[in-house]
Coordinates of C-alpha atoms and ligand atoms in Angstrom, one line a residue:
X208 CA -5.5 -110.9 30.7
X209 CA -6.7 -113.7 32.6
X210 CA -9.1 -111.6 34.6
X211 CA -10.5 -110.4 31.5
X212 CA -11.0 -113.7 30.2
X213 CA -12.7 -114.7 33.4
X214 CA -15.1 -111.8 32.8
X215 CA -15.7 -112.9 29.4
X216 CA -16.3 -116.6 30.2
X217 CA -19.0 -115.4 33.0
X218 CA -20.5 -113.0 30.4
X219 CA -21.0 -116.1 27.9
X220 CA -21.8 -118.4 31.0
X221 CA -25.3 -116.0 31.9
X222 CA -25.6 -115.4 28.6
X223 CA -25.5 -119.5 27.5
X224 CA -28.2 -119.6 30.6
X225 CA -30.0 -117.0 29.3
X226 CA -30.5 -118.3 26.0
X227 CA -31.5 -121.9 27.1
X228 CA -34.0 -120.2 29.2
X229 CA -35.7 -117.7 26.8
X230 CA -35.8 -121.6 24.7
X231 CA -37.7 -123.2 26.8
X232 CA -40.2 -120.3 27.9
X233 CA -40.9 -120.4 24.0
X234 CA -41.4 -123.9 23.8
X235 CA -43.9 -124.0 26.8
X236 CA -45.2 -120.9 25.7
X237 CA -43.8 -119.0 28.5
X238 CA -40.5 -116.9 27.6
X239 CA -40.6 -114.4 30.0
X240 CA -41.1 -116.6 33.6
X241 CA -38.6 -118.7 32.0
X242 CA -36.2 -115.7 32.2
X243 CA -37.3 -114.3 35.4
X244 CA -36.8 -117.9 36.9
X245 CA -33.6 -118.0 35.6
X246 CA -32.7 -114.2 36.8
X247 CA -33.5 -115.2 40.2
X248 CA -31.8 -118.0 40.1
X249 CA -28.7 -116.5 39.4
X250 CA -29.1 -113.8 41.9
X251 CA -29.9 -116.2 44.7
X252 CA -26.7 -118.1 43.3
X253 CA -25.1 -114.9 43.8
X254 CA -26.0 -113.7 46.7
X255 CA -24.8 -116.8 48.6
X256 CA -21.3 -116.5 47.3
X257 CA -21.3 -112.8 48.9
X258 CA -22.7 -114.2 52.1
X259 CA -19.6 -117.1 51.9
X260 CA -16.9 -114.2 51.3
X261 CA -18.3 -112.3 54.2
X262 CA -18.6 -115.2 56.3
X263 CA -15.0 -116.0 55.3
X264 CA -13.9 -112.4 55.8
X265 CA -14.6 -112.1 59.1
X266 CA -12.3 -115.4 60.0
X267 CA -8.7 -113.7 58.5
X268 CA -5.8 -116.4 58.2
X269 CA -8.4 -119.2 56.7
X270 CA -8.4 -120.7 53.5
X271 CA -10.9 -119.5 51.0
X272 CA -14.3 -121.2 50.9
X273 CA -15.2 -123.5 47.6
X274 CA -16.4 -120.8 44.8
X275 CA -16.5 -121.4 41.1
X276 CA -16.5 -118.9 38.1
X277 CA -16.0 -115.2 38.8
X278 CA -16.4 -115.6 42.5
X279 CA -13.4 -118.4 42.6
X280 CA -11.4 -116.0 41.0
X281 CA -12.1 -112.7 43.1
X282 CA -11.5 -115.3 46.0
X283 CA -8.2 -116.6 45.0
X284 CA -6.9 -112.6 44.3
X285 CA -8.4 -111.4 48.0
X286 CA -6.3 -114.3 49.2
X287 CA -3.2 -113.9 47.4
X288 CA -3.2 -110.2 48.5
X289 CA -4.1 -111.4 52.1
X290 CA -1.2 -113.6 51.9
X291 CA 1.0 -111.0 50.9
X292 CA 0.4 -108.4 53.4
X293 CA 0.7 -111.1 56.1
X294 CA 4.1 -111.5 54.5
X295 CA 5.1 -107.5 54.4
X296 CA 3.9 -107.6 58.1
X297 CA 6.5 -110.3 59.3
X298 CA 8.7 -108.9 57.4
X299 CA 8.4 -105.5 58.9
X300 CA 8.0 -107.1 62.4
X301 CA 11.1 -108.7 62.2
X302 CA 13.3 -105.7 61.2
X303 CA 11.5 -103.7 63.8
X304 CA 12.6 -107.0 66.2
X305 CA 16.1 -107.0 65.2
X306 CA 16.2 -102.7 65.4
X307 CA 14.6 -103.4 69.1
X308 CA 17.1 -106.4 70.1
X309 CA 20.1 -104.0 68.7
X310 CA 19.2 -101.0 70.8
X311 CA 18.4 -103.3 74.0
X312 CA 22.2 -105.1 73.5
X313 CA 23.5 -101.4 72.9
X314 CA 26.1 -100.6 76.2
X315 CA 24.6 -96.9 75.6
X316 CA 21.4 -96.1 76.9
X317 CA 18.5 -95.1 74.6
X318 CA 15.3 -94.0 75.2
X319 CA 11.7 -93.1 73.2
X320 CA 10.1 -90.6 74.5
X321 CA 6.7 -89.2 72.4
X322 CA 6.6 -85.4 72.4
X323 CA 4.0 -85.2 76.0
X324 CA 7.6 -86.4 77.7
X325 CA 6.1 -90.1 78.0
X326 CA 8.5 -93.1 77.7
X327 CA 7.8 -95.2 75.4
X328 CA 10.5 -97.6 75.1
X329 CA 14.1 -97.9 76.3
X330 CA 16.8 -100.3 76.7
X331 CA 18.8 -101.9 79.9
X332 CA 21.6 -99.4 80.0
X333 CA 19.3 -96.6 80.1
X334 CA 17.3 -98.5 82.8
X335 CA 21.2 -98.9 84.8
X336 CA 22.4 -95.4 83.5
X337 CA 19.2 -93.4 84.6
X338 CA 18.1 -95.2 87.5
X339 CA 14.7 -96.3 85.7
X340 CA 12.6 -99.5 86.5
X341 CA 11.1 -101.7 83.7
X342 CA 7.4 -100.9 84.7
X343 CA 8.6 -97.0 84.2
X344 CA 7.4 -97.3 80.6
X345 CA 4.7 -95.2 79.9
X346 CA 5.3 -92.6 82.8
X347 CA 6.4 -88.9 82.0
X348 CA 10.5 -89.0 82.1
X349 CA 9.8 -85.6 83.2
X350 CA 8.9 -87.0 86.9
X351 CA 11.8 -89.9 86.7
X352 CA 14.4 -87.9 86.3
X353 CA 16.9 -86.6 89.3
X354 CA 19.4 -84.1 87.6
X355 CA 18.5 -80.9 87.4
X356 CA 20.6 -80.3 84.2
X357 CA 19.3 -83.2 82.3
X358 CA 16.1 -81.5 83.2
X359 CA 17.1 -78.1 82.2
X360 CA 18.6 -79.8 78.6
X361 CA 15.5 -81.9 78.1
X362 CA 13.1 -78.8 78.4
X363 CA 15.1 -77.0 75.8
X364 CA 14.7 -76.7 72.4
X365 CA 18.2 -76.7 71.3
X366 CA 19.8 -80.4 71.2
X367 CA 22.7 -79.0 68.6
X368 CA 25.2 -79.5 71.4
X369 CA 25.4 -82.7 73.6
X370 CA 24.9 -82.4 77.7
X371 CA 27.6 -83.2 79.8
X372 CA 27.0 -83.7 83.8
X373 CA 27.9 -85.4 86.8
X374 CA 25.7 -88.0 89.2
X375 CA 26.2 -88.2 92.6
X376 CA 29.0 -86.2 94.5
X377 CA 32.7 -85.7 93.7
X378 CA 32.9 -89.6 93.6
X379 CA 30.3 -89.7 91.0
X380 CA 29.9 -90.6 87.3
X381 CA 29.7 -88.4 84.2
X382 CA 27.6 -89.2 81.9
X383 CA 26.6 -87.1 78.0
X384 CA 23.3 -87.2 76.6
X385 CA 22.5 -86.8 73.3
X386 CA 18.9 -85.9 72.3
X387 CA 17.6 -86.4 68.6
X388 CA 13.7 -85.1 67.8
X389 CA 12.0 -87.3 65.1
X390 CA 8.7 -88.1 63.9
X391 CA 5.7 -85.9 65.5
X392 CA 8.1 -84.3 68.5
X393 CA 9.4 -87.5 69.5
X394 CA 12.4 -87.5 70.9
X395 CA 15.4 -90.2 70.7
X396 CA 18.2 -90.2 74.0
X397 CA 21.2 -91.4 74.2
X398 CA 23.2 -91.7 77.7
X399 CA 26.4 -92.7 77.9
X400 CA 29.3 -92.9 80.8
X401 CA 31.8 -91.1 79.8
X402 CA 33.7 -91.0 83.3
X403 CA 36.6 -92.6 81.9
X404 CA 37.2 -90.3 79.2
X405 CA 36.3 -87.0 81.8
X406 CA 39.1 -88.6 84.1
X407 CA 42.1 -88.7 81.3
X408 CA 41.0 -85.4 80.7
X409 CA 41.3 -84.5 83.6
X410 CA 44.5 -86.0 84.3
X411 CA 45.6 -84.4 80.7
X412 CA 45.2 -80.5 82.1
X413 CA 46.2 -81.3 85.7
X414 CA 49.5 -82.2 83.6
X415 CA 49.8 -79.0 81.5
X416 CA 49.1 -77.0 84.5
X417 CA 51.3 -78.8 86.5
X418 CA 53.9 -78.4 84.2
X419 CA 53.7 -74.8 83.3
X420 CA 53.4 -74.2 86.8
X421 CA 56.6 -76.2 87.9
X422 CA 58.2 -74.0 84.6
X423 CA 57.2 -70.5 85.7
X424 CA 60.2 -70.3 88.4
X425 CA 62.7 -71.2 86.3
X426 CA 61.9 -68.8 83.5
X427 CA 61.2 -66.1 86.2
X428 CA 64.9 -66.7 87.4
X429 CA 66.1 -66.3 83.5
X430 CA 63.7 -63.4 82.9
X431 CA 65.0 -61.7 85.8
X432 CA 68.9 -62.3 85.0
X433 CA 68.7 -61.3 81.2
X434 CA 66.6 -57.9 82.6
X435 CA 69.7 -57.6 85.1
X436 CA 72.5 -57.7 82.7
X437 CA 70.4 -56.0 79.6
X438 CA 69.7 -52.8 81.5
X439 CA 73.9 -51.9 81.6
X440 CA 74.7 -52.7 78.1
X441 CA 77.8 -50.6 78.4
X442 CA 79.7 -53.4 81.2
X443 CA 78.5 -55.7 78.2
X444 CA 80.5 -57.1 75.0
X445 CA 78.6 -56.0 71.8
X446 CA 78.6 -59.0 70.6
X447 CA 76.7 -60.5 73.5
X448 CA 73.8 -57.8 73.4
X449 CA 71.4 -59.0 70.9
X450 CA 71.8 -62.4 71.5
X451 CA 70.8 -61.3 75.0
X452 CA 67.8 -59.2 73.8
X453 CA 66.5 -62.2 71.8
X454 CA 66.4 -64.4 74.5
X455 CA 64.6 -62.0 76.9
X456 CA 62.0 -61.6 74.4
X457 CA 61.8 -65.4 73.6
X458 CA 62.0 -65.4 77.7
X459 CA 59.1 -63.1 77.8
X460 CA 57.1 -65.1 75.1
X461 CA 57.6 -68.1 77.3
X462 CA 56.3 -66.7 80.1
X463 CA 53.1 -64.8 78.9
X464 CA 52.7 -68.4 77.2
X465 CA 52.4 -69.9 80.6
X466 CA 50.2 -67.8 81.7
X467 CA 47.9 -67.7 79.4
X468 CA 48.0 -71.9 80.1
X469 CA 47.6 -71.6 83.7
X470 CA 44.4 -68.8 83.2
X471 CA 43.1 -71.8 80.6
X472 CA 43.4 -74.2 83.4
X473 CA 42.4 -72.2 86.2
X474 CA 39.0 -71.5 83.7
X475 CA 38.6 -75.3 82.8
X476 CA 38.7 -76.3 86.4
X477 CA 36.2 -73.9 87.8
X478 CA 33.9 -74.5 85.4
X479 CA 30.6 -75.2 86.7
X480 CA 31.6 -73.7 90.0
X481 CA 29.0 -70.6 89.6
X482 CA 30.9 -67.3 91.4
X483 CA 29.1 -64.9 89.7
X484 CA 28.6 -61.7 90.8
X485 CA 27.2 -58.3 89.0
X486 CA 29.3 -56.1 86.9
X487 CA 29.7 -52.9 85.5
X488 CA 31.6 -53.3 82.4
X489 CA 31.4 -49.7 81.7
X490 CA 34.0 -49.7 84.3
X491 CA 35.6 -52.7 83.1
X492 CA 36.0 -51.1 80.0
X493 CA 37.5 -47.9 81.6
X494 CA 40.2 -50.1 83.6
X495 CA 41.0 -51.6 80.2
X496 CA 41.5 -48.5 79.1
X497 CA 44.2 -46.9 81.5
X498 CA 46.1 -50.1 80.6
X499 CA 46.1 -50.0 77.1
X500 CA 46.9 -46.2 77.3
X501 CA 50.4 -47.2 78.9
X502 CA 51.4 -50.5 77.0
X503 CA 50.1 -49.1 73.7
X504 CA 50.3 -45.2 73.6
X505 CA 50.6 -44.8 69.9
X506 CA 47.1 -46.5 69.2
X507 CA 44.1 -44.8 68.7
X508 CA 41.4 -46.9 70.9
X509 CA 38.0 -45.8 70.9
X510 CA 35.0 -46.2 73.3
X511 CA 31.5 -46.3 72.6
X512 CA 29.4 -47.0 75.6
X513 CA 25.9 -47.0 74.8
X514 CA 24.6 -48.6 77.7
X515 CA 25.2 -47.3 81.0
X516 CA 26.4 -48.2 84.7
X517 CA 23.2 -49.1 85.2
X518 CA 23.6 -52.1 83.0
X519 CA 25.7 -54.8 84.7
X520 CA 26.0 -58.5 83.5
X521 CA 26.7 -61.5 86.4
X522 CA 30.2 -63.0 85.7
X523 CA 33.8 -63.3 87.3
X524 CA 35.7 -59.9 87.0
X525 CA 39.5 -61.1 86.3
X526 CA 37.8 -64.0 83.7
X527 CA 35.6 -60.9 81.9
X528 CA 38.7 -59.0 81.9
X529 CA 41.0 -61.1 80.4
X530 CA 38.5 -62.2 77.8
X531 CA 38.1 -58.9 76.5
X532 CA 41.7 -57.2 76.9
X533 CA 42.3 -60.8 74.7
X534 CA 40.0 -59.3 72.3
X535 CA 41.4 -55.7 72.0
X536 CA 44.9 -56.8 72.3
X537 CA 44.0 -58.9 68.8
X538 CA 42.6 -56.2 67.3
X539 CA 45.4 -54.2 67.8
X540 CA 48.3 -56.7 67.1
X541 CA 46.3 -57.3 63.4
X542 CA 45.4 -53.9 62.2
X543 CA 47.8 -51.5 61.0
X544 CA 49.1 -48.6 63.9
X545 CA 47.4 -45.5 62.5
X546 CA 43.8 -47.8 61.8
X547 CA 41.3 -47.0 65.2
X548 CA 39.9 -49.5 67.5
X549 CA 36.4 -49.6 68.4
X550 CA 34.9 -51.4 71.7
X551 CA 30.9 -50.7 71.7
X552 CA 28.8 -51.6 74.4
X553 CA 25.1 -51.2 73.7
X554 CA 21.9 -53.4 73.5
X555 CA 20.6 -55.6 70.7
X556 CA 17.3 -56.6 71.3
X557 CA 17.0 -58.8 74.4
X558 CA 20.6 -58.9 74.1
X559 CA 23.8 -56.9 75.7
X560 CA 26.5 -56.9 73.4
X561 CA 30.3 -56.0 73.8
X562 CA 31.7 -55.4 69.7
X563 CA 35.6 -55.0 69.3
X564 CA 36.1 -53.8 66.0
X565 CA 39.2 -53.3 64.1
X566 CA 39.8 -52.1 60.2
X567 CA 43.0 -54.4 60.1
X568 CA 43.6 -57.3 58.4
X569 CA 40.8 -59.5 58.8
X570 CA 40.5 -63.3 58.4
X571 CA 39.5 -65.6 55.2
X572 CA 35.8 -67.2 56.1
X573 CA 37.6 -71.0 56.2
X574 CA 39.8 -70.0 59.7
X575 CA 36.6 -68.7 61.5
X576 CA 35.9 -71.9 62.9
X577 CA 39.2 -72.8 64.4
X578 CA 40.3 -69.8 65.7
X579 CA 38.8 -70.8 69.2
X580 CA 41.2 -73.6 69.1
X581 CA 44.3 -74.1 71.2
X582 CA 47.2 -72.7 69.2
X583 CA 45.4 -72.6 66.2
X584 CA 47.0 -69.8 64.0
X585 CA 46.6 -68.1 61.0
X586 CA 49.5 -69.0 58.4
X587 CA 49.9 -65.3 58.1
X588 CA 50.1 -64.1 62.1
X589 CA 52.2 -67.6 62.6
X590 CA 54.8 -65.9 59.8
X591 CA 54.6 -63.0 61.2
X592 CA 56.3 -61.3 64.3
X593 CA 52.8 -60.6 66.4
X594 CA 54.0 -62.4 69.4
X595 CA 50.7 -63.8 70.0
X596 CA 50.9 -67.5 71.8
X597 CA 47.8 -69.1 70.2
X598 CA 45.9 -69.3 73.7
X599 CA 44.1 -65.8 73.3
X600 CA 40.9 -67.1 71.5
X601 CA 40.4 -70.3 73.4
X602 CA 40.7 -68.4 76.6
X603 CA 38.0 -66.2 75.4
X604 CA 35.8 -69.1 74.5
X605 CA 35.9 -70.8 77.4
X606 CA 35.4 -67.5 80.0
X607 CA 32.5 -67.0 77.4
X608 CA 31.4 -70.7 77.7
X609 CA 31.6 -70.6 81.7
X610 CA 29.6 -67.6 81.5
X611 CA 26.9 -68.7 79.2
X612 CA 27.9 -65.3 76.7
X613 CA 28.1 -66.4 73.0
X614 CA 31.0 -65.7 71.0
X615 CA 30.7 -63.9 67.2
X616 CA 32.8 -63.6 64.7
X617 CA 32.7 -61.5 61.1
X618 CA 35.3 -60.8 59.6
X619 CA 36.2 -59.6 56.6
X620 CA 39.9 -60.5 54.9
X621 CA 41.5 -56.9 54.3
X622 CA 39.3 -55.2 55.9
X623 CA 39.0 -55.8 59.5
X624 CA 37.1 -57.8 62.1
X625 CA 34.2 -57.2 64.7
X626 CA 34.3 -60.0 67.6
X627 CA 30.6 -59.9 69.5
X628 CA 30.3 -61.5 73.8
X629 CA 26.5 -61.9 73.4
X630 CA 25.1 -61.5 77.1
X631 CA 21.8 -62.6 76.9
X632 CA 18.9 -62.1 79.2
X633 CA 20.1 -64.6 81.7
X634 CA 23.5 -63.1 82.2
X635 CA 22.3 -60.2 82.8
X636 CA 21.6 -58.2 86.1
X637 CA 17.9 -57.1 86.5
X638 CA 16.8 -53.6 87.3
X639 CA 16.0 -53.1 90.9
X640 CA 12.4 -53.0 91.7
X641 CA 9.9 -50.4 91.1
X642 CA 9.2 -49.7 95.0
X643 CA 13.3 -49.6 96.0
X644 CA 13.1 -46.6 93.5
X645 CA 10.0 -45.1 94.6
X646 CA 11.7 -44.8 97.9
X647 CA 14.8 -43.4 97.6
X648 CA 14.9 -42.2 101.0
X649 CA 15.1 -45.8 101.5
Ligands
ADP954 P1 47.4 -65.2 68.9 O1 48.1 -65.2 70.2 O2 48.1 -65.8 67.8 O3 46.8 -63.8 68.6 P2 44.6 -65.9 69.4 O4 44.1 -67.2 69.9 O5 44.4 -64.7 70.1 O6 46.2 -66.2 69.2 O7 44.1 -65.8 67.9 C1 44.2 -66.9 67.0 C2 44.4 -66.4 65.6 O8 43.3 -65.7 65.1 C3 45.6 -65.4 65.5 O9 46.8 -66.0 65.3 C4 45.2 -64.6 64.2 O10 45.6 -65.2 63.1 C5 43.7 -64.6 64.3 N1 43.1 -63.4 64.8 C6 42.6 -63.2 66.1 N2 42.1 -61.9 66.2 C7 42.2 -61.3 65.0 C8 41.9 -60.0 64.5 N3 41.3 -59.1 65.2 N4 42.2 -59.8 63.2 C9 42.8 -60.7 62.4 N5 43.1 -62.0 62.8 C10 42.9 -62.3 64.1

């Protein structure tokens, strides 16, 4: 409104100037040089106010030069909006300030890096955690950097899961890094020391295995006396013998409880310790097979072996073995006795896979994600008399985690269940070279 009324008073202004003008040209008999002298006027008017808001443009902060009319009003607005930006700026500059001075005081360590690997900012406990120097900023963290994990992790493309490692020898620290990608590829770190939390752990399953190792003898001794006085039940009093019976097969439970901690122990422990070494799983799957024909003679298991012994994956034979016997004894325990069991071993792509496939009785979608879990149990199979300890899946997932395989699950409630080891390319072993086989003499 007032703008417009700015306008209209410099309309009337040019126009009052024009009029006294074309007045005075008529009364000296020259209208039209009385106009043009006016025009130029104006213009010359004009055109030093531009050079003024020029001049003044180019000197940012100052206040705005003396104008009057339109000019003093486009002045005051440039101004105003001048002011205001300056404002938004500090503004912005301070919350970018405070964001700054709360990563620096963080105890974790964070790090910018722009998506060429170049560090662009980080704090004091990434400096201390990371081994950097201030004047590091602006070098490639790709050259900084002394683990070769961290590396490894930092050239991925997959941050879903957190790094664990350790620095420095058996004395050293652990640290976790978690990498965030925002903006155009840049990436956000965070390192923290988590050596105090790896030690209780630690101290945690040195406990559980030293218990259930210090437990074994004991219930090796029971095992062995129940067995003792079960297998002459005439020299015993009826009363006495299923009493007995239950507690050999509560005895039993114990024990194959035990051992399925101590194999979860032994696994923990050694992971990271890489004793890999190549392995037919056809033959695996054979040896399985005897076993099963014994312990479970009226169940129909099946075995489809698409790839052959040529195809062997790196990994620790007893670990690969339990993992999968796990597997099939599952698929057994939770399908119905005249329903088949299926173990396929073929490729998928890039990908070896090992299927165990049963038409039993499935699991609803919501358990799928904690069935890896310690003792984590179905509400039916905890009901029901399966005999299972609860250790079976984790003990897969970790052999699969200290193997690098992947672990599927589908299932289907009342229908059955197919559990996937995914052994991808860098599991498995390569083909020997062309010349070895063009020499077979060799
Ligand atoms: P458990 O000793 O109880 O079998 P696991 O860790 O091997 O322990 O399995 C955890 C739970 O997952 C089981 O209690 C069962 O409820 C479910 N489960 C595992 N395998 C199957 C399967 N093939 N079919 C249906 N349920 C299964």
């Amino acid at each position: 409104m007032r703008g417009n009324m700015t306008w209209l008073s410099a309309a009337a202004r040019i126009g009052t100037l024009l009029a006294v003008a074309t007045a005075l040209g008529w009364y000296y008999g020259q209208p039209l040089a009385a106009v043009t002298i006016a025009l130029a006027g104006l213009v010359i008017l004009w055109l030093y106010q531009m050079y003024q808001v020029q001049r003044w443009l180019q000197r940012p902060g100052e206040p705005p030069p003396e104008a009057y009319g339109i000019w003093g009003e486009l002045l005051g607005q440039i101004y105003q909006l001048q002011k205001r930006g300056r404002e938004a700026r500090a503004r912005l500059q301070s919350t970018v300030d405070y964001l700054q001075d709360s990563f620096a005081s963080m105890r974790d360590g964070v790090a910018i890096v722009d998506d060429q690997g170049v560090l662009k900012w980080f704090n004091e406990s990434a400096q201390r955690l990371l081994g950097l120097r201030p004047d590091d900023r602006g070098q490639s963290l790709m050259n900084l950097l002394r683990t070769p994990e961290f590396l490894r992790y930092f050239n991925r493309e997959d941050y879903s899961q957190p790094l664990q490692y350790r620095v420095g020898g058996d004395d050293g620290v652990y640290q976790r890094v978690e990498i965030t990608r925002f903006g155009d590829g840049d990436r956000l770190l965070f390192v923290r020391d988590v050596t105090a939390e790896v030690r209780m752990e630690k101290v945690r399953k040195d406990f559980v295995a030293n218990v259930s190792h210090e437990l074994r003898t004991p219930l090796t001794v029971i095992c062995g006396y129940l067995g003792t006085f079960l297998s002459d039940t005439t020299r015993l009093e009826q009363r006495y013998i299923k009493p007995l019976q239950q507690m050999l097969q509560q005895a039993v439970r114990m024990e194959n409880l035990l051992k399925d901690l101590l194999l979860l122990a032994r696994i923990e422990s050694e992971q990271g310790i890489v004793r890999h070494v190549p392995i037919e799983l056809c033959a695996l799957l054979a040896e399985l097979q005897d076993e099963l024909r014994t312990a479970h003679a009226d169940r129909k298991i099946e075995l489809d072996l698409e790839l052959g012994a040529g195809h062997k994956v790196l990994g620790d034979y007893r670990e690969l073995y339990s993992a999968v016997s796990n597997l099939v004894l599952n698929a057994i325990k939770y399908s119905p006795v005249d329903s088949l069991v299926t173990i396929v071993w073929r490729q998928v792509g890039v990908n070896y896979v090992l299927e165990v496939k049963d038409r039993g009785i499935g699991i609803d979608r919501r358990h799928v994600p904690r069935l890896t879990e310690r003792f984590y149990r179905v509400e039916d199979s905890r009901a029901s008399s399966t005999g299972g300890t609860g250790l079976g899946l984790a003990i897969v997932k970790h052999v699969a985690a200290s193997h690098g395989i992947r672990l599927e699950i589908n299932s289907e409630l009342g229908k059955g269940s197919v559990f996937s080891l995914v052994f991808g390319p860098q599991t498995q072993v390569t083909s020997p070279p062309q010349q070895a086989r063009a020499n077979p003499a060799a």
